[in-house]
Amino acid sequence: MSKDNEPVMRVASGTVVEIETYDCFLDQIKSEDTPFNEINWDQVNPATGPIYVEEAEPGDILKVEIKKIELVGEGTLATGPQLGVLGDRLSEFKIKKVPIQDGKIVFNEKLSFPLTPMIGVIGVAPKEGAVNCGTPGDHGGNLDTTLVKEGATLYFPVFHPGALFALGDVHAAMGDGEVGVSGVEIAAKITVSLTVVKGESIPTPFVETEDGFATLVTKETLDEAAKGAVEVAADLIAKRTNMDMADIAMLLSAVGDLQISQVVNPLKTARMFVPKAVLEGYGVEKLF
């Protein structure tokens, strides 16, 4: 993701767009016998875009509502030596192709589990330089956050004119952490609305669900990401209410959930989830 990428589309604020994506392997894995060295790893985690949103300017917020996630084809899982949390215990690269039947993923002849579609890579052009689509940051990118699903709303800081929005790396299912380095990777069609929010800035992405909101913070270590996620949530609550920091600390300790998004990308991502009742109790009807 980069401010220097030429937009593939220009839209007005409020436009609904359908975006087609490859799977995270750029559809290079055709069978379970595909050798590791036949995959171009420089092309993994492609994002479709960027889309230039006409009214977006630096300091604004880009609001992204995920209207629909339509999965295409079968899913792919892969892992191997030095990949993911268990990579030090693996001796060979392994691929698993998984069909989707009756709303479930068929893992093997004994085990199927429900579809939980979500988007791994989503965001805008970063403030500085170019960031590969496998790396998350304050611009979004490879956040690999299970809350980024149909019905959710994302908020991104805008660093450049037009925001330059893109997404990809859809999963038919993925657990928090993505510990094996891949979810059930799959191609998809995503319908989103893109709206510019003026008059307010944010330091890092937020995701809003039916139940609450979460800050998404990426750092070198998980400890740093966790601390940052709590601090961003605390600052937002302080801005929206008249609570002092001691009360906010006690509140977040009582009802907030500090969660792991992913631990397998070059940087680590954590989130602080806050129930909607926290802001509703102070008469705050919308996040931004």
CSV table of N, CA, C and O in Angstrom, one decimal, residues 91-197:
chain,number,residue,atom,x,y,z
A,91,SER,N,8.4,-30.1,9.9
A,91,SER,CA,9.5,-30.5,9.1
A,91,SER,C,9.3,-30.3,7.6
A,91,SER,O,10.2,-30.4,6.8
A,92,GLU,N,8.0,-30.1,7.2
A,92,GLU,CA,7.8,-30.0,5.8
A,92,GLU,C,6.6,-29.1,5.5
A,92,GLU,O,5.7,-28.9,6.4
A,93,PHE,N,6.6,-28.5,4.3
A,93,PHE,CA,5.5,-27.6,3.9
A,93,PHE,C,4.3,-28.4,3.6
A,93,PHE,O,4.4,-29.5,2.9
A,94,LYS,N,3.1,-28.0,4.0
A,94,LYS,CA,1.9,-28.8,3.8
A,94,LYS,C,0.7,-27.9,3.4
A,94,LYS,O,0.6,-26.8,3.9
A,95,ILE,N,0.0,-28.3,2.4
A,95,ILE,CA,-1.2,-27.6,1.8
A,95,ILE,C,-2.4,-28.4,2.1
A,95,ILE,O,-2.4,-29.7,1.9
A,96,LYS,N,-3.5,-27.8,2.4
A,96,LYS,CA,-4.8,-28.5,2.5
A,96,LYS,C,-5.8,-27.7,1.8
A,96,LYS,O,-6.0,-26.5,2.0
A,97,LYS,N,-6.4,-28.4,0.8
A,97,LYS,CA,-7.6,-27.8,0.1
A,97,LYS,C,-8.9,-28.2,0.8
A,97,LYS,O,-9.1,-29.4,1.0
A,98,VAL,N,-9.7,-27.3,1.1
A,98,VAL,CA,-10.9,-27.6,1.8
A,98,VAL,C,-12.2,-27.1,1.1
A,98,VAL,O,-12.3,-25.9,0.8
A,99,PRO,N,-13.1,-28.0,0.7
A,99,PRO,CA,-14.3,-27.6,0.1
A,99,PRO,C,-15.3,-27.0,1.1
A,99,PRO,O,-15.2,-27.2,2.3
A,100,ILE,N,-16.3,-26.2,0.5
A,100,ILE,CA,-17.3,-25.6,1.3
A,100,ILE,C,-18.6,-26.3,0.9
A,100,ILE,O,-19.0,-26.3,-0.2
A,101,GLN,N,-19.3,-26.9,1.9
A,101,GLN,CA,-20.5,-27.7,1.7
A,101,GLN,C,-21.5,-27.4,2.8
A,101,GLN,O,-21.2,-27.4,3.9
A,102,ASP,N,-22.7,-27.0,2.3
A,102,ASP,CA,-23.8,-26.7,3.3
A,102,ASP,C,-23.5,-25.7,4.3
A,102,ASP,O,-23.8,-25.9,5.5
A,103,GLY,N,-22.8,-24.7,4.0
A,103,GLY,CA,-22.4,-23.6,4.9
A,103,GLY,C,-21.3,-24.0,5.9
A,103,GLY,O,-21.1,-23.3,6.8
A,104,LYS,N,-20.6,-25.1,5.6
A,104,LYS,CA,-19.5,-25.5,6.4
A,104,LYS,C,-18.2,-25.8,5.6
A,104,LYS,O,-18.3,-26.0,4.4
A,105,ILE,N,-17.1,-25.7,6.3
A,105,ILE,CA,-15.8,-26.0,5.8
A,105,ILE,C,-15.5,-27.5,6.1
A,105,ILE,O,-15.5,-27.8,7.3
A,106,VAL,N,-15.2,-28.3,5.1
A,106,VAL,CA,-14.9,-29.7,5.3
A,106,VAL,C,-13.4,-29.8,5.5
A,106,VAL,O,-12.6,-29.8,4.5
A,107,PHE,N,-13.0,-29.9,6.7
A,107,PHE,CA,-11.6,-30.0,7.1
A,107,PHE,C,-11.0,-31.4,6.7
A,107,PHE,O,-9.9,-31.5,6.2
A,108,ASN,N,-11.7,-32.4,7.1
A,108,ASN,CA,-11.4,-33.8,6.7
A,108,ASN,C,-12.6,-34.6,6.8
A,108,ASN,O,-13.7,-34.1,7.1
A,109,GLU,N,-12.5,-36.0,6.7
A,109,GLU,CA,-13.7,-36.8,6.7
A,109,GLU,C,-14.4,-36.9,8.0
A,109,GLU,O,-15.5,-37.3,8.1
A,110,LYS,N,-13.7,-36.5,9.1
A,110,LYS,CA,-14.3,-36.5,10.4
A,110,LYS,C,-14.8,-35.1,10.9
A,110,LYS,O,-15.5,-35.1,11.9
A,111,LEU,N,-14.2,-34.1,10.3
A,111,LEU,CA,-14.4,-32.8,11.0
A,111,LEU,C,-14.8,-31.7,9.9
A,111,LEU,O,-14.2,-31.5,8.9
A,112,SER,N,-15.9,-31.0,10.2
A,112,SER,CA,-16.4,-29.8,9.5
A,112,SER,C,-16.6,-28.7,10.5
A,112,SER,O,-17.0,-29.0,11.7
A,113,PHE,N,-16.5,-27.5,10.1
A,113,PHE,CA,-16.8,-26.4,11.0
A,113,PHE,C,-17.4,-25.2,10.3
A,113,PHE,O,-17.3,-25.1,9.0
A,114,PRO,N,-18.1,-24.3,11.0
A,114,PRO,CA,-18.9,-23.3,10.3
A,114,PRO,C,-18.0,-22.3,9.6
A,114,PRO,O,-16.9,-22.0,10.0
A,115,LEU,N,-18.6,-21.7,8.5
A,115,LEU,CA,-18.0,-20.5,7.9
A,115,LEU,C,-18.1,-19.3,8.8
A,115,LEU,O,-19.1,-19.1,9.4
A,116,THR,N,-17.0,-18.6,8.9
A,116,THR,CA,-16.9,-17.3,9.6
A,116,THR,C,-16.1,-16.3,8.7
A,116,THR,O,-15.0,-15.9,9.0
A,117,PRO,N,-16.7,-15.9,7.6
A,117,PRO,CA,-16.0,-15.1,6.6
A,117,PRO,C,-15.5,-13.7,7.2
A,117,PRO,O,-16.3,-13.1,8.0
A,118,MET,N,-14.3,-13.4,6.9
A,118,MET,CA,-13.7,-12.1,7.4
A,118,MET,C,-12.6,-11.7,6.4
A,118,MET,O,-12.2,-12.4,5.6
A,119,ILE,N,-12.3,-10.4,6.5
A,119,ILE,CA,-11.3,-9.8,5.6
A,119,ILE,C,-10.0,-9.6,6.4
A,119,ILE,O,-9.9,-9.0,7.5
A,120,GLY,N,-8.9,-10.1,5.8
A,120,GLY,CA,-7.6,-10.0,6.5
A,120,GLY,C,-6.9,-8.7,6.2
A,120,GLY,O,-6.3,-8.1,7.1
A,121,VAL,N,-6.8,-8.3,4.9
A,121,VAL,CA,-6.1,-7.0,4.5
A,121,VAL,C,-7.1,-6.0,4.1
A,121,VAL,O,-8.0,-6.2,3.2
A,122,ILE,N,-7.1,-4.8,4.8
A,122,ILE,CA,-8.0,-3.7,4.5
A,122,ILE,C,-7.4,-2.4,5.1
A,122,ILE,O,-6.9,-2.4,6.2
A,123,GLY,N,-7.5,-1.4,4.3
A,123,GLY,CA,-6.9,-0.1,4.7
A,123,GLY,C,-6.7,0.9,3.7
A,123,GLY,O,-7.2,0.8,2.6
A,124,VAL,N,-5.8,1.9,4.0
A,124,VAL,CA,-5.6,3.0,3.1
A,124,VAL,C,-4.1,3.2,2.9
A,124,VAL,O,-3.3,2.4,3.5
A,125,ALA,N,-3.7,4.1,2.1
A,125,ALA,CA,-2.3,4.4,1.9
A,125,ALA,C,-1.6,4.9,3.2
A,125,ALA,O,-2.1,5.7,3.9
A,126,PRO,N,-0.5,4.3,3.6
A,126,PRO,CA,0.2,4.7,4.8
A,126,PRO,C,0.7,6.1,4.8
A,126,PRO,O,0.9,6.6,3.7
A,127,LYS,N,1.0,6.6,5.9
A,127,LYS,CA,1.5,8.0,6.0
A,127,LYS,C,2.8,8.2,5.3
A,127,LYS,O,3.0,9.2,4.6
A,128,GLU,N,3.7,7.2,5.5
A,128,GLU,CA,5.0,7.4,4.9
A,128,GLU,C,5.4,6.1,4.2
A,128,GLU,O,5.1,5.0,4.6
A,129,GLY,N,6.0,6.2,3.0
A,129,GLY,CA,6.6,5.1,2.3
A,129,GLY,C,5.5,4.2,1.7
A,129,GLY,O,4.4,4.5,1.6
A,130,ALA,N,6.0,3.0,1.4
A,130,ALA,CA,5.2,1.9,0.8
A,130,ALA,C,5.3,0.7,1.8
A,130,ALA,O,6.4,0.3,2.2
A,131,VAL,N,4.1,0.2,2.2
A,131,VAL,CA,4.1,-1.0,3.1
A,131,VAL,C,3.5,-2.2,2.4
A,131,VAL,O,2.4,-2.1,1.8
A,132,ASN,N,4.2,-3.3,2.4
A,132,ASN,CA,3.7,-4.5,1.7
A,132,ASN,C,2.4,-4.9,2.3
A,132,ASN,O,2.2,-4.7,3.5
A,133,CYS,N,1.6,-5.6,1.5
A,133,CYS,CA,0.3,-6.0,2.0
A,133,CYS,C,0.3,-7.1,3.0
A,133,CYS,O,-0.8,-7.5,3.5
A,134,GLY,N,1.4,-7.7,3.4
A,134,GLY,CA,1.5,-8.6,4.4
A,134,GLY,C,1.8,-8.0,5.8
A,134,GLY,O,1.8,-8.8,6.8
A,135,THR,N,1.9,-6.7,5.8
A,135,THR,CA,2.3,-6.0,7.1
A,135,THR,C,1.2,-5.1,7.5
A,135,THR,O,0.8,-4.2,6.7
A,136,PRO,N,0.8,-5.1,8.8
A,136,PRO,CA,-0.2,-4.2,9.3
A,136,PRO,C,0.4,-2.9,9.8
A,136,PRO,O,1.6,-2.9,10.0
A,137,GLY,N,-0.4,-1.9,10.1
A,137,GLY,CA,0.1,-0.7,10.7
A,137,GLY,C,-1.1,0.2,11.0
A,137,GLY,O,-2.3,-0.1,11.0
A,138,ASP,N,-0.8,1.5,11.2
A,138,ASP,CA,-1.8,2.5,11.5
A,138,ASP,C,-2.7,2.8,10.4
A,138,ASP,O,-3.8,3.3,10.5
A,139,HIS,N,-2.3,2.4,9.2
A,139,HIS,CA,-3.1,2.6,8.0
A,139,HIS,C,-4.0,1.4,7.7
A,139,HIS,O,-4.9,1.4,6.8
A,140,GLY,N,-3.9,0.4,8.6
A,140,GLY,CA,-4.7,-0.9,8.4
A,140,GLY,C,-3.8,-1.9,7.8
A,140,GLY,O,-2.8,-2.4,8.5
A,141,GLY,N,-4.0,-2.4,6.6
A,141,GLY,CA,-3.2,-3.4,6.0
A,141,GLY,C,-3.6,-4.8,6.5
A,141,GLY,O,-4.7,-5.1,6.7
A,142,ASN,N,-2.6,-5.7,6.8
A,142,ASN,CA,-2.8,-7.0,7.1
A,142,ASN,C,-3.2,-7.2,8.6
A,142,ASN,O,-2.5,-7.8,9.4
A,143,LEU,N,-4.3,-6.6,9.0
A,143,LEU,CA,-4.7,-6.6,10.4
A,143,LEU,C,-5.2,-8.0,10.9
A,143,LEU,O,-5.1,-8.3,12.1
A,144,ASP,N,-5.7,-8.8,10.0
A,144,ASP,CA,-6.1,-10.2,10.3
A,144,ASP,C,-6.9,-10.2,11.6
A,144,ASP,O,-6.6,-10.9,12.6
A,145,THR,N,-8.0,-9.4,11.6
A,145,THR,CA,-8.8,-9.3,12.8
A,145,THR,C,-10.2,-9.9,12.5
A,145,THR,O,-10.9,-9.5,11.6
A,146,THR,N,-10.6,-10.8,13.4
A,146,THR,CA,-11.8,-11.6,13.1
A,146,THR,C,-13.1,-10.7,13.2
A,146,THR,O,-14.1,-11.2,12.7
A,147,LEU,N,-13.0,-9.6,13.8
A,147,LEU,CA,-14.2,-8.7,13.8
A,147,LEU,C,-14.5,-8.0,12.5
A,147,LEU,O,-15.5,-7.4,12.3
A,148,VAL,N,-13.5,-8.1,11.5
A,148,VAL,CA,-13.7,-7.4,10.3
A,148,VAL,C,-14.5,-8.3,9.3
A,148,VAL,O,-14.0,-9.0,8.5
A,149,LYS,N,-15.8,-8.3,9.6
A,149,LYS,CA,-16.7,-9.3,8.9
A,149,LYS,C,-17.9,-8.5,8.4
A,149,LYS,O,-18.1,-7.3,8.6
A,150,GLU,N,-18.8,-9.3,7.7
A,150,GLU,CA,-20.0,-8.7,7.2
A,150,GLU,C,-20.8,-8.0,8.3
A,150,GLU,O,-21.0,-8.6,9.4
A,151,GLY,N,-21.3,-6.8,8.1
A,151,GLY,CA,-22.0,-6.0,9.1
A,151,GLY,C,-21.2,-5.1,9.9
A,151,GLY,O,-21.7,-4.2,10.6
A,152,ALA,N,-19.8,-5.3,9.9
A,152,ALA,CA,-18.9,-4.4,10.7
A,152,ALA,C,-18.7,-3.1,9.9
A,152,ALA,O,-18.8,-3.0,8.7
A,153,THR,N,-18.3,-2.1,10.7
A,153,THR,CA,-17.8,-0.8,10.1
A,153,THR,C,-16.4,-0.5,10.6
A,153,THR,O,-16.1,-0.6,11.8
A,154,LEU,N,-15.6,-0.2,9.6
A,154,LEU,CA,-14.2,0.1,9.9
A,154,LEU,C,-14.0,1.6,9.8
A,154,LEU,O,-14.6,2.3,8.9
A,155,TYR,N,-13.1,2.2,10.6
A,155,TYR,CA,-12.7,3.6,10.5
A,155,TYR,C,-11.2,3.7,10.4
A,155,TYR,O,-10.5,3.1,11.2
A,156,PHE,N,-10.7,4.4,9.4
A,156,PHE,CA,-9.3,4.5,9.1
A,156,PHE,C,-8.8,6.0,9.1
A,156,PHE,O,-9.6,6.8,8.6
A,157,PRO,N,-7.7,6.3,9.7
A,157,PRO,CA,-7.2,7.6,9.5
A,157,PRO,C,-6.8,7.9,8.0
A,157,PRO,O,-6.3,7.0,7.4
A,158,VAL,N,-7.1,9.0,7.5
A,158,VAL,CA,-6.7,9.4,6.2
A,158,VAL,C,-5.4,10.1,6.2
A,158,VAL,O,-5.3,11.2,6.8
A,159,PHE,N,-4.4,9.7,5.4
A,159,PHE,CA,-3.1,10.3,5.4
A,159,PHE,C,-2.8,11.0,4.1
A,159,PHE,O,-1.9,11.9,4.1
A,160,HIS,N,-3.5,10.7,3.1
A,160,HIS,CA,-3.3,11.3,1.7
A,160,HIS,C,-4.6,11.6,1.0
A,160,HIS,O,-5.6,11.0,1.3
A,161,PRO,N,-4.6,12.6,0.1
A,161,PRO,CA,-5.8,12.9,-0.6
A,161,PRO,C,-6.4,11.6,-1.3
A,161,PRO,O,-5.7,10.8,-1.9
A,162,GLY,N,-7.7,11.4,-1.1
A,162,GLY,CA,-8.4,10.3,-1.7
A,162,GLY,C,-8.3,9.0,-0.8
A,162,GLY,O,-9.0,8.1,-1.1
A,163,ALA,N,-7.6,9.0,0.2
A,163,ALA,CA,-7.4,7.9,1.1
A,163,ALA,C,-6.7,6.7,0.5
A,163,ALA,O,-5.9,6.1,1.1
A,164,LEU,N,-7.1,6.4,-0.8
A,164,LEU,CA,-6.5,5.2,-1.5
A,164,LEU,C,-6.8,3.9,-0.8
A,164,LEU,O,-5.9,3.3,-0.2
A,165,PHE,N,-8.0,3.5,-0.8
A,165,PHE,CA,-8.5,2.4,-0.1
A,165,PHE,C,-8.3,1.1,-0.9
A,165,PHE,O,-8.5,1.1,-2.1
A,166,ALA,N,-8.0,0.0,-0.2
A,166,ALA,CA,-7.8,-1.3,-0.8
A,166,ALA,C,-8.1,-2.4,0.2
A,166,ALA,O,-8.1,-2.2,1.4
A,167,LEU,N,-8.5,-3.6,-0.3
A,167,LEU,CA,-8.7,-4.8,0.5
A,167,LEU,C,-8.4,-6.1,-0.2
A,167,LEU,O,-8.3,-6.1,-1.4
A,168,GLY,N,-8.2,-7.1,0.6
A,168,GLY,CA,-7.9,-8.5,0.1
A,168,GLY,C,-7.8,-9.5,1.2
A,168,GLY,O,-8.1,-9.2,2.3
A,169,ASP,N,-7.2,-10.6,0.9
A,169,ASP,CA,-6.9,-11.6,1.9
A,169,ASP,C,-8.1,-12.1,2.7
A,169,ASP,O,-8.1,-12.0,3.9
A,170,VAL,N,-9.1,-12.5,2.0
A,170,VAL,CA,-10.4,-12.9,2.6
A,170,VAL,C,-10.2,-14.3,3.2
A,170,VAL,O,-9.5,-15.2,2.6
A,171,HIS,N,-10.8,-14.6,4.3
A,171,HIS,CA,-10.8,-15.9,4.9
A,171,HIS,C,-12.2,-16.5,5.1
A,171,HIS,O,-13.1,-15.7,5.5
A,172,ALA,N,-12.4,-17.7,4.7
A,172,ALA,CA,-13.7,-18.4,4.9
A,172,ALA,C,-13.9,-18.6,6.4
A,172,ALA,O,-15.0,-18.7,7.0
A,173,ALA,N,-12.7,-18.8,7.1
A,173,ALA,CA,-12.7,-18.9,8.6
A,173,ALA,C,-11.3,-18.6,9.0
A,173,ALA,O,-10.3,-19.0,8.3
A,174,MET,N,-11.2,-18.0,10.2
A,174,MET,CA,-9.9,-17.8,10.8
A,174,MET,C,-10.0,-17.5,12.3
A,174,MET,O,-11.0,-16.9,12.7
A,175,GLY,N,-9.2,-18.1,13.1
A,175,GLY,CA,-9.3,-17.9,14.5
A,175,GLY,C,-8.4,-16.7,14.9
A,175,GLY,O,-7.4,-16.4,14.2
A,176,ASP,N,-8.7,-16.1,16.1
A,176,ASP,CA,-7.8,-15.1,16.6
A,176,ASP,C,-6.4,-15.6,16.7
A,176,ASP,O,-6.1,-16.7,17.2
A,177,GLY,N,-5.4,-14.8,16.2
A,177,GLY,CA,-4.0,-15.1,16.3
A,177,GLY,C,-3.5,-15.6,14.9
A,177,GLY,O,-2.4,-15.4,14.6
A,178,GLU,N,-4.4,-16.3,14.2
A,178,GLU,CA,-4.0,-17.0,12.9
A,178,GLU,C,-2.6,-17.7,13.1
A,178,GLU,O,-1.7,-17.6,12.4
A,179,VAL,N,-2.6,-18.6,14.1
A,179,VAL,CA,-1.3,-19.1,14.6
A,179,VAL,C,-0.6,-20.0,13.6
A,179,VAL,O,0.6,-20.1,13.7
A,180,GLY,N,-1.3,-20.6,12.7
A,180,GLY,CA,-0.6,-21.4,11.7
A,180,GLY,C,-0.1,-20.7,10.5
A,180,GLY,O,0.4,-21.3,9.6
A,181,VAL,N,-0.3,-19.4,10.4
A,181,VAL,CA,0.1,-18.4,9.4
A,181,VAL,C,-0.9,-18.3,8.3
A,181,VAL,O,-0.8,-17.3,7.4
A,182,SER,N,-1.9,-19.1,8.2
A,182,SER,CA,-3.0,-18.9,7.2
A,182,SER,C,-4.3,-19.3,7.8
A,182,SER,O,-4.4,-20.2,8.6
A,183,GLY,N,-5.3,-18.5,7.4
A,183,GLY,CA,-6.7,-18.9,7.7
A,183,GLY,C,-7.1,-19.8,6.5
A,183,GLY,O,-6.3,-20.3,5.8
A,184,VAL,N,-8.4,-20.0,6.4
A,184,VAL,CA,-9.0,-20.7,5.2
A,184,VAL,C,-9.0,-19.6,4.1
A,184,VAL,O,-10.0,-18.9,4.0
A,185,GLU,N,-7.9,-19.6,3.3
A,185,GLU,CA,-7.8,-18.5,2.3
A,185,GLU,C,-8.7,-18.8,1.1
A,185,GLU,O,-8.8,-19.9,0.7
A,186,ILE,N,-9.3,-17.7,0.6
A,186,ILE,CA,-10.3,-17.9,-0.4
A,186,ILE,C,-10.5,-16.6,-1.2
A,186,ILE,O,-10.3,-15.5,-0.7
A,187,ALA,N,-10.9,-16.7,-2.5
A,187,ALA,CA,-11.2,-15.6,-3.3
A,187,ALA,C,-12.6,-15.1,-2.9
A,187,ALA,O,-13.4,-15.9,-2.3
A,188,ALA,N,-12.9,-13.9,-3.2
A,188,ALA,CA,-14.2,-13.3,-2.7
A,188,ALA,C,-14.7,-12.1,-3.5
A,188,ALA,O,-13.9,-11.5,-4.3
A,189,LYS,N,-15.9,-11.8,-3.3
A,189,LYS,CA,-16.5,-10.5,-3.8
A,189,LYS,C,-17.0,-9.8,-2.5
A,189,LYS,O,-17.8,-10.3,-1.8
A,190,ILE,N,-16.5,-8.6,-2.3
A,190,ILE,CA,-16.8,-7.8,-1.2
A,190,ILE,C,-17.6,-6.5,-1.6
A,190,ILE,O,-17.2,-5.8,-2.4
A,191,THR,N,-18.7,-6.3,-0.9
A,191,THR,CA,-19.5,-5.0,-1.1
A,191,THR,C,-19.3,-4.1,0.1
A,191,THR,O,-19.6,-4.5,1.2
A,192,VAL,N,-18.8,-2.9,-0.2
A,192,VAL,CA,-18.5,-1.9,0.9
A,192,VAL,C,-19.1,-0.6,0.5
A,192,VAL,O,-19.2,-0.3,-0.7
A,193,SER,N,-19.4,0.2,1.5
A,193,SER,CA,-19.7,1.7,1.2
A,193,SER,C,-18.5,2.5,1.8
A,193,SER,O,-18.0,2.1,2.9
A,194,LEU,N,-18.1,3.5,1.1
A,194,LEU,CA,-17.0,4.3,1.5
A,194,LEU,C,-17.4,5.7,1.8
A,194,LEU,O,-17.9,6.4,0.8
A,195,THR,N,-17.3,6.2,3.0
A,195,THR,CA,-17.8,7.5,3.4
A,195,THR,C,-16.7,8.3,4.1
A,195,THR,O,-16.1,7.7,5.0
A,196,VAL,N,-16.6,9.5,3.8
A,196,VAL,CA,-15.6,10.4,4.5
A,196,VAL,C,-16.3,11.1,5.7
A,196,VAL,O,-17.4,11.6,5.6
A,197,VAL,N,-15.6,11.0,6.8
A,197,VAL,CA,-16.0,11.7,8.1
A,197,VAL,C,-15.1,12.9,8.3
A,197,VAL,O,-13.9,12.7,8.5
